[in-house]
Amino acid sequence: MLPFRLVYHEDYDLNLGHHVFPSEKFRLIRERLLAERFAAPEDFVKPEPAPDEDLMLVHDRGWVQRMKTGTLSYEEVLQLEIPYSPEMVRAFWLAAGGTTLAAHLALENGVSYNVGGGFHHAYPDHGEGFCAINDIGVAIRRLQQEQKIVRAMVVDCDNHHGNGTAAIFAGDPTVFTLSIHQYNNYPAFKPPSSVDVHLADGVGDDEYLERLGAAYRFPIHGFRPELVVYVAGADPYREDQLGGLDLTLEGLMRRDLLVIETALREGAAVVVVLAGGYAINLQDTITIHSNTAKAAKQALDTIGWKN
Ligand SMILES: [Zn+2]
């Protein structure tokens, strides 16, 4: 049996207090997976904060410095939509280190799961929508720099368009970005991904899975990425407060299996990152993210990995 490693740090918590983004979800997911004996404590690997040099493979030096030194402008904090704190900064540096570590583990073991990350709304020179540092971009750029991979594909299934990621990799023939999202929702400005699937409000399981499969299977086969970054947002769920799609818990798990099994069949490793999730009942968000870990392990056991 292939090892299934999860990446987690207790300081992933963004320290947001009472906020629609439940930043305690990272800890709760770990606790759920342990309580259900899906994972043992030794399955979790602890990341270091990403070095500033890694962040600057994606982000402007000025943005990194203003984040570190607490010198963001009032407008920059407003656009971020989360309060500034040193704990928040550390959490974003750890998330980027965590996704990078999980990507390395995925290349070794086929699949790995960061119990965090997926901050797809962060642009090179600013943050927005609860995202300050784009861990997806940082991990891909770092692995390319190390020559561990040539091509990567981002499969962004969060309810919201992956605007920051699309902007980072615009015009880059080595990174294919796919975003499937509710069209009539944040962000208003959606810079084009390689493929964008704009969904109407209220789309349910069957239409979602059909359109995801159609947008994904052919491109991954042609593009032949070594790594797929699966942005496994929990917010397409029908009871999400910030989402307007109508997926069920079962539909979301079918989505997970579709993305991960297809990638493994095509010979691509998969790193899972979490992104959003704002269910009315927080326990549903924990269930959706925990189910993604289970789907990942199931896919790995079913399809296997070449290494
Ligand atoms: Zn979202």
Tab-separated table of C-alpha atoms and ligand atoms in Angstrom:
chain	number	residue	atom	x	y	z
A	1	MET	CA	0.000	0.000	0.000
A	2	LEU	CA	1.334	3.418	-0.961
A	3	PRO	CA	1.807	5.885	1.900
A	4	PHE	CA	-0.784	8.655	1.975
A	5	ARG	CA	0.758	11.721	3.563
A	6	LEU	CA	-1.047	14.768	4.840
A	7	VAL	CA	0.640	18.102	5.497
A	8	TYR	CA	-0.499	20.139	8.490
A	9	HIS	CA	0.695	22.795	10.911
A	10	GLU	CA	-1.180	23.981	14.009
A	11	ASP	CA	-0.401	27.567	12.956
A	12	TYR	CA	-2.395	27.233	9.701
A	13	ASP	CA	-5.186	28.973	11.627
A	14	LEU	CA	-5.511	32.481	10.162
A	15	ASN	CA	-6.523	33.944	13.547
A	16	LEU	CA	-9.647	35.587	12.160
A	17	GLY	CA	-11.892	35.448	15.214
A	18	HIS	CA	-15.565	35.676	14.226
A	19	HIS	CA	-15.416	35.625	10.428
A	20	VAL	CA	-17.251	33.829	7.631
A	21	PHE	CA	-13.983	32.017	6.803
A	22	PRO	CA	-13.788	29.311	9.490
A	23	SER	CA	-10.029	29.245	9.843
A	24	GLU	CA	-10.271	26.657	12.623
A	25	LYS	CA	-11.388	24.212	9.923
A	26	PHE	CA	-7.822	23.059	9.329
A	27	ARG	CA	-7.500	21.804	12.910
A	28	LEU	CA	-10.998	20.301	12.832
A	29	ILE	CA	-10.282	18.344	9.638
A	30	ARG	CA	-7.165	16.842	11.193
A	31	GLU	CA	-9.122	15.957	14.333
A	32	ARG	CA	-11.904	14.367	12.271
A	33	LEU	CA	-9.488	12.239	10.232
A	34	LEU	CA	-7.757	11.099	13.418
A	35	ALA	CA	-11.021	10.394	15.266
A	36	GLU	CA	-12.281	8.305	12.348
A	37	ARG	CA	-8.944	6.453	12.263
A	38	PHE	CA	-8.530	7.375	8.617
A	39	ALA	CA	-5.108	8.747	9.503
A	40	ALA	CA	-2.637	8.274	12.353
A	41	PRO	CA	-0.617	11.126	13.899
A	42	GLU	CA	2.506	9.961	12.049
A	43	ASP	CA	0.759	10.370	8.673
A	44	PHE	CA	0.817	14.155	9.145
A	45	VAL	CA	3.976	15.963	8.080
A	46	LYS	CA	4.772	19.457	9.386
A	47	PRO	CA	5.874	22.137	6.911
A	48	GLU	CA	8.251	25.040	7.399
A	49	PRO	CA	7.189	28.525	6.312
A	50	ALA	CA	8.086	29.037	2.635
A	51	PRO	CA	11.266	31.081	2.183
A	52	ASP	CA	10.665	34.639	0.939
A	53	GLU	CA	12.605	33.749	-2.231
A	54	ASP	CA	9.982	31.101	-3.051
A	55	LEU	CA	7.173	33.599	-2.563
A	56	MET	CA	8.942	36.007	-4.885
A	57	LEU	CA	8.865	33.412	-7.679
A	58	VAL	CA	5.218	34.531	-7.862
A	59	HIS	CA	4.785	37.708	-5.862
A	60	ASP	CA	6.222	41.197	-6.141
A	61	ARG	CA	8.923	41.995	-3.590
A	62	GLY	CA	6.896	45.001	-2.376
A	63	TRP	CA	3.826	42.886	-1.578
A	64	VAL	CA	5.909	40.332	0.322
A	65	GLN	CA	7.669	43.073	2.286
A	66	ARG	CA	4.474	44.972	3.138
A	67	MET	CA	2.866	41.735	4.350
A	68	LYS	CA	5.886	40.897	6.508
A	69	THR	CA	6.314	44.330	8.001
A	70	GLY	CA	2.641	45.115	8.561
A	71	THR	CA	2.741	48.120	6.247
A	72	LEU	CA	-0.198	47.294	3.992
A	73	SER	CA	-2.341	50.278	3.119
A	74	TYR	CA	-5.893	50.561	4.419
A	75	GLU	CA	-7.172	49.784	0.910
A	76	GLU	CA	-4.976	46.679	0.682
A	77	VAL	CA	-6.360	45.305	3.961
A	78	LEU	CA	-9.917	46.084	2.837
A	79	GLN	CA	-9.383	44.188	-0.403
A	80	LEU	CA	-7.969	41.220	1.530
A	81	GLU	CA	-11.206	41.120	3.570
A	82	ILE	CA	-9.466	39.647	6.613
A	83	PRO	CA	-7.855	41.446	9.563
A	84	TYR	CA	-4.091	41.884	9.547
A	85	SER	CA	-2.132	40.086	12.263
A	86	PRO	CA	1.335	38.517	12.561
A	87	GLU	CA	-0.420	35.146	13.006
A	88	MET	CA	-2.207	35.657	9.690
A	89	VAL	CA	1.085	36.383	7.935
A	90	ARG	CA	2.725	33.295	9.422
A	91	ALA	CA	-0.266	31.178	8.383
A	92	PHE	CA	0.087	32.233	4.722
A	93	TRP	CA	3.838	31.578	4.714
A	94	LEU	CA	3.149	28.140	6.242
A	95	ALA	CA	0.411	27.389	3.717
A	96	ALA	CA	2.823	28.096	0.863
A	97	GLY	CA	5.494	25.934	2.503
A	98	GLY	CA	2.840	23.282	3.101
A	99	THR	CA	1.592	23.118	-0.479
A	100	THR	CA	5.193	22.986	-1.713
A	101	LEU	CA	5.982	20.135	0.690
A	102	ALA	CA	2.769	18.320	-0.258
A	103	ALA	CA	3.634	18.681	-3.950
A	104	HIS	CA	7.026	17.071	-3.322
A	105	LEU	CA	5.329	14.228	-1.423
A	106	ALA	CA	2.815	13.799	-4.247
A	107	LEU	CA	5.603	13.312	-6.778
A	108	GLU	CA	7.012	10.541	-4.552
A	109	ASN	CA	3.759	8.844	-3.557
A	110	GLY	CA	1.235	9.749	-6.265
A	111	VAL	CA	-1.101	11.803	-4.083
A	112	SER	CA	-0.680	14.109	-1.119
A	113	TYR	CA	-3.099	16.349	0.776
A	114	ASN	CA	-2.360	19.701	2.331
A	115	VAL	CA	-4.816	20.307	5.179
A	116	GLY	CA	-4.738	23.956	4.137
A	117	GLY	CA	-3.853	26.201	1.198
A	118	GLY	CA	-5.752	26.834	-2.013
A	119	PHE	CA	-5.518	30.617	-1.715
A	120	HIS	CA	-6.372	31.145	-5.372
A	121	HIS	CA	-7.515	34.779	-5.175
A	122	ALA	CA	-4.007	36.093	-4.367
A	123	TYR	CA	-2.382	38.026	-7.251
A	124	PRO	CA	1.339	38.753	-7.645
A	125	ASP	CA	1.013	42.297	-6.263
A	126	HIS	CA	-2.025	42.157	-3.984
A	127	GLY	CA	-4.309	39.871	-2.047
A	128	GLU	CA	-8.079	39.649	-2.069
A	129	GLY	CA	-10.970	37.449	-1.005
A	130	PHE	CA	-9.238	36.036	2.127
A	131	CYS	CA	-6.102	35.143	0.109
A	132	ALA	CA	-2.755	36.925	0.562
A	133	ILE	CA	-0.181	34.491	-0.804
A	134	ASN	CA	-0.937	32.159	-3.724
A	135	ASP	CA	0.415	28.850	-2.381
A	136	ILE	CA	-0.628	27.107	-5.625
A	137	GLY	CA	1.577	29.363	-7.717
A	138	VAL	CA	4.462	29.236	-5.247
A	139	ALA	CA	4.522	25.422	-5.154
A	140	ILE	CA	4.411	25.072	-8.948
A	141	ARG	CA	7.123	27.671	-9.519
A	142	ARG	CA	9.365	26.127	-6.856
A	143	LEU	CA	9.051	22.610	-8.318
A	144	GLN	CA	9.744	23.960	-11.785
A	145	GLN	CA	12.784	25.814	-10.483
A	146	GLU	CA	14.051	22.583	-8.905
A	147	GLN	CA	13.376	20.854	-12.247
A	148	LYS	CA	11.160	18.308	-10.493
A	149	ILE	CA	8.430	19.081	-13.017
A	150	VAL	CA	8.116	20.783	-16.382
A	151	ARG	CA	4.339	21.038	-16.722
A	152	ALA	CA	1.618	21.484	-14.113
A	153	MET	CA	-2.149	21.693	-14.329
A	154	VAL	CA	-4.371	23.495	-11.833
A	155	VAL	CA	-7.882	22.065	-11.531
A	156	ASP	CA	-9.796	24.652	-9.533
A	157	CYS	CA	-13.193	23.384	-8.394
A	158	ASP	CA	-13.896	26.056	-5.799
A	159	ASN	CA	-17.276	27.774	-6.228
A	160	HIS	CA	-15.379	30.975	-7.090
A	161	HIS	CA	-13.218	31.641	-10.136
A	162	GLY	CA	-9.451	31.156	-9.620
A	163	ASN	CA	-8.610	34.722	-10.629
A	164	GLY	CA	-5.213	35.090	-8.949
A	165	THR	CA	-3.952	31.775	-10.287
A	166	ALA	CA	-5.192	32.609	-13.794
A	167	ALA	CA	-3.375	35.948	-13.693
A	168	ILE	CA	-0.133	34.401	-12.397
A	169	PHE	CA	0.057	31.809	-15.170
A	170	ALA	CA	-1.461	33.839	-18.017
A	171	GLY	CA	0.543	33.241	-21.186
A	172	ASP	CA	2.700	30.532	-19.561
A	173	PRO	CA	2.649	27.445	-21.814
A	174	THR	CA	3.977	25.227	-18.984
A	175	VAL	CA	0.984	25.658	-16.668
A	176	PHE	CA	-2.578	24.808	-17.678
A	177	THR	CA	-5.255	26.413	-15.528
A	178	LEU	CA	-8.809	25.068	-15.413
A	179	SER	CA	-11.455	26.793	-13.321
A	180	ILE	CA	-15.045	25.573	-12.937
A	181	HIS	CA	-17.116	28.010	-10.931
A	182	GLN	CA	-20.416	29.822	-10.511
A	183	TYR	CA	-20.262	32.666	-13.029
A	184	ASN	CA	-22.569	35.066	-11.213
A	185	ASN	CA	-20.466	35.381	-8.060
A	186	TYR	CA	-17.207	36.855	-6.727
A	187	PRO	CA	-14.790	37.768	-8.320
A	188	ALA	CA	-16.472	40.214	-10.694
A	189	PHE	CA	-13.334	40.407	-12.852
A	190	LYS	CA	-12.289	36.961	-14.031
A	191	PRO	CA	-9.007	36.994	-15.954
A	192	PRO	CA	-9.142	34.056	-18.375
A	193	SER	CA	-7.828	30.653	-17.292
A	194	SER	CA	-6.662	28.218	-19.981
A	195	VAL	CA	-10.197	26.816	-19.719
A	196	ASP	CA	-13.026	28.462	-17.806
A	197	VAL	CA	-16.288	26.643	-17.181
A	198	HIS	CA	-18.806	29.333	-16.290
A	199	LEU	CA	-21.750	27.704	-14.508
A	200	ALA	CA	-25.215	29.192	-14.042
A	201	ASP	CA	-26.621	29.602	-10.548
A	202	GLY	CA	-27.975	26.435	-8.973
A	203	VAL	CA	-26.167	23.851	-11.103
A	204	GLY	CA	-26.416	20.416	-9.467
A	205	ASP	CA	-24.356	17.215	-9.355
A	206	ASP	CA	-25.049	15.737	-12.782
A	207	GLU	CA	-24.533	18.833	-14.905
A	208	TYR	CA	-21.478	19.815	-12.833
A	209	LEU	CA	-19.783	16.445	-13.219
A	210	GLU	CA	-20.583	16.241	-16.916
A	211	ARG	CA	-19.157	19.682	-17.639
A	212	LEU	CA	-16.104	19.152	-15.432
A	213	GLY	CA	-15.324	15.858	-17.131
A	214	ALA	CA	-15.718	17.379	-20.592
A	215	ALA	CA	-13.427	20.313	-19.753
A	216	TYR	CA	-10.803	18.195	-18.005
A	217	ARG	CA	-10.317	14.773	-19.633
A	218	PHE	CA	-9.246	15.927	-23.056
A	219	PRO	CA	-6.900	18.754	-21.980
A	220	ILE	CA	-5.057	16.657	-19.382
A	221	HIS	CA	-4.488	13.913	-21.936
A	222	GLY	CA	-3.019	16.351	-24.445
A	223	PHE	CA	-1.082	18.501	-21.994
A	224	ARG	CA	0.512	15.616	-20.044
A	225	PRO	CA	1.285	17.438	-16.786
A	226	GLU	CA	3.541	15.757	-14.226
A	227	LEU	CA	1.574	17.401	-11.426
A	228	VAL	CA	-2.070	18.326	-10.938
A	229	VAL	CA	-2.902	20.823	-8.196
A	230	TYR	CA	-6.472	20.044	-7.217
A	231	VAL	CA	-8.118	23.069	-5.613
A	232	ALA	CA	-10.848	21.199	-3.764
A	233	GLY	CA	-13.114	24.013	-2.560
A	234	ALA	CA	-16.002	22.851	-0.393
A	235	ASP	CA	-18.210	25.811	-1.354
A	236	PRO	CA	-20.068	24.407	-4.405
A	237	TYR	CA	-22.091	22.630	-1.679
A	238	ARG	CA	-25.834	23.422	-1.774
A	239	GLU	CA	-25.834	24.702	1.826
A	240	ASP	CA	-22.896	27.059	1.442
A	241	GLN	CA	-23.299	30.672	2.566
A	242	LEU	CA	-21.070	32.178	-0.151
A	243	GLY	CA	-21.747	29.702	-2.951
A	244	GLY	CA	-24.688	29.489	-5.340
A	245	LEU	CA	-24.290	25.992	-6.769
A	246	ASP	CA	-26.326	22.980	-5.694
A	247	LEU	CA	-23.935	20.078	-5.194
A	248	THR	CA	-24.631	17.373	-2.614
A	249	LEU	CA	-22.072	15.735	-0.319
A	250	GLU	CA	-22.146	12.696	-2.609
A	251	GLY	CA	-21.731	14.833	-5.726
A	252	LEU	CA	-18.709	16.557	-4.223
A	253	MET	CA	-17.069	13.216	-3.469
A	254	ARG	CA	-17.766	12.034	-7.025
A	255	ARG	CA	-16.077	15.254	-8.165
A	256	ASP	CA	-13.029	14.419	-6.018
A	257	LEU	CA	-12.763	10.929	-7.500
A	258	LEU	CA	-13.189	12.231	-11.057
A	259	VAL	CA	-10.354	14.741	-10.694
A	260	ILE	CA	-7.903	12.509	-8.836
A	261	GLU	CA	-8.496	9.208	-10.645
A	262	THR	CA	-8.266	10.876	-14.049
A	263	ALA	CA	-4.966	12.513	-13.122
A	264	LEU	CA	-3.444	9.282	-11.816
A	265	ARG	CA	-4.558	7.398	-14.941
A	266	GLU	CA	-2.801	10.044	-17.018
A	267	GLY	CA	0.392	9.580	-14.983
A	268	ALA	CA	0.153	12.893	-13.106
A	269	ALA	CA	0.731	13.176	-9.365
A	270	VAL	CA	-1.970	15.037	-7.443
A	271	VAL	CA	-1.581	17.538	-4.644
A	272	VAL	CA	-4.836	18.473	-2.939
A	273	VAL	CA	-5.355	21.949	-1.434
A	274	LEU	CA	-8.540	23.066	0.311
A	275	ALA	CA	-9.610	26.628	-0.658
A	276	GLY	CA	-13.067	27.797	0.455
A	277	GLY	CA	-15.947	26.259	2.389
A	278	TYR	CA	-18.629	28.234	4.224
A	279	ALA	CA	-21.408	25.756	4.917
A	280	ILE	CA	-24.158	26.938	7.242
A	281	ASN	CA	-23.205	23.991	9.445
A	282	LEU	CA	-19.407	24.024	9.866
A	283	GLN	CA	-19.417	20.251	10.340
A	284	ASP	CA	-20.554	19.875	6.709
A	285	THR	CA	-17.456	21.782	5.553
A	286	ILE	CA	-15.297	19.454	7.661
A	287	THR	CA	-17.104	16.442	6.164
A	288	ILE	CA	-16.585	17.646	2.572
A	289	HIS	CA	-12.854	18.255	3.066
A	290	SER	CA	-12.443	14.955	4.973
A	291	ASN	CA	-14.251	13.123	2.173
A	292	THR	CA	-11.729	14.571	-0.286
A	293	ALA	CA	-8.908	12.961	1.707
A	294	LYS	CA	-10.775	9.649	1.629
A	295	ALA	CA	-11.406	9.945	-2.108
A	296	ALA	CA	-7.727	10.704	-2.669
A	297	LYS	CA	-6.597	7.621	-0.804
A	298	GLN	CA	-9.239	5.479	-2.503
A	299	ALA	CA	-8.147	6.716	-5.924
A	300	LEU	CA	-4.510	6.019	-5.118
A	301	ASP	CA	-5.300	2.492	-3.919
A	302	THR	CA	-7.421	1.831	-7.017
A	303	ILE	CA	-5.232	3.316	-9.729
A	304	GLY	CA	-1.776	3.064	-8.129
A	305	TRP	CA	1.297	5.089	-8.930
A	306	LYS	CA	4.217	4.431	-11.248
A	307	ASN	CA	7.090	5.169	-8.829
B	1	ZN	ZN	-14.612	29.934	-2.842
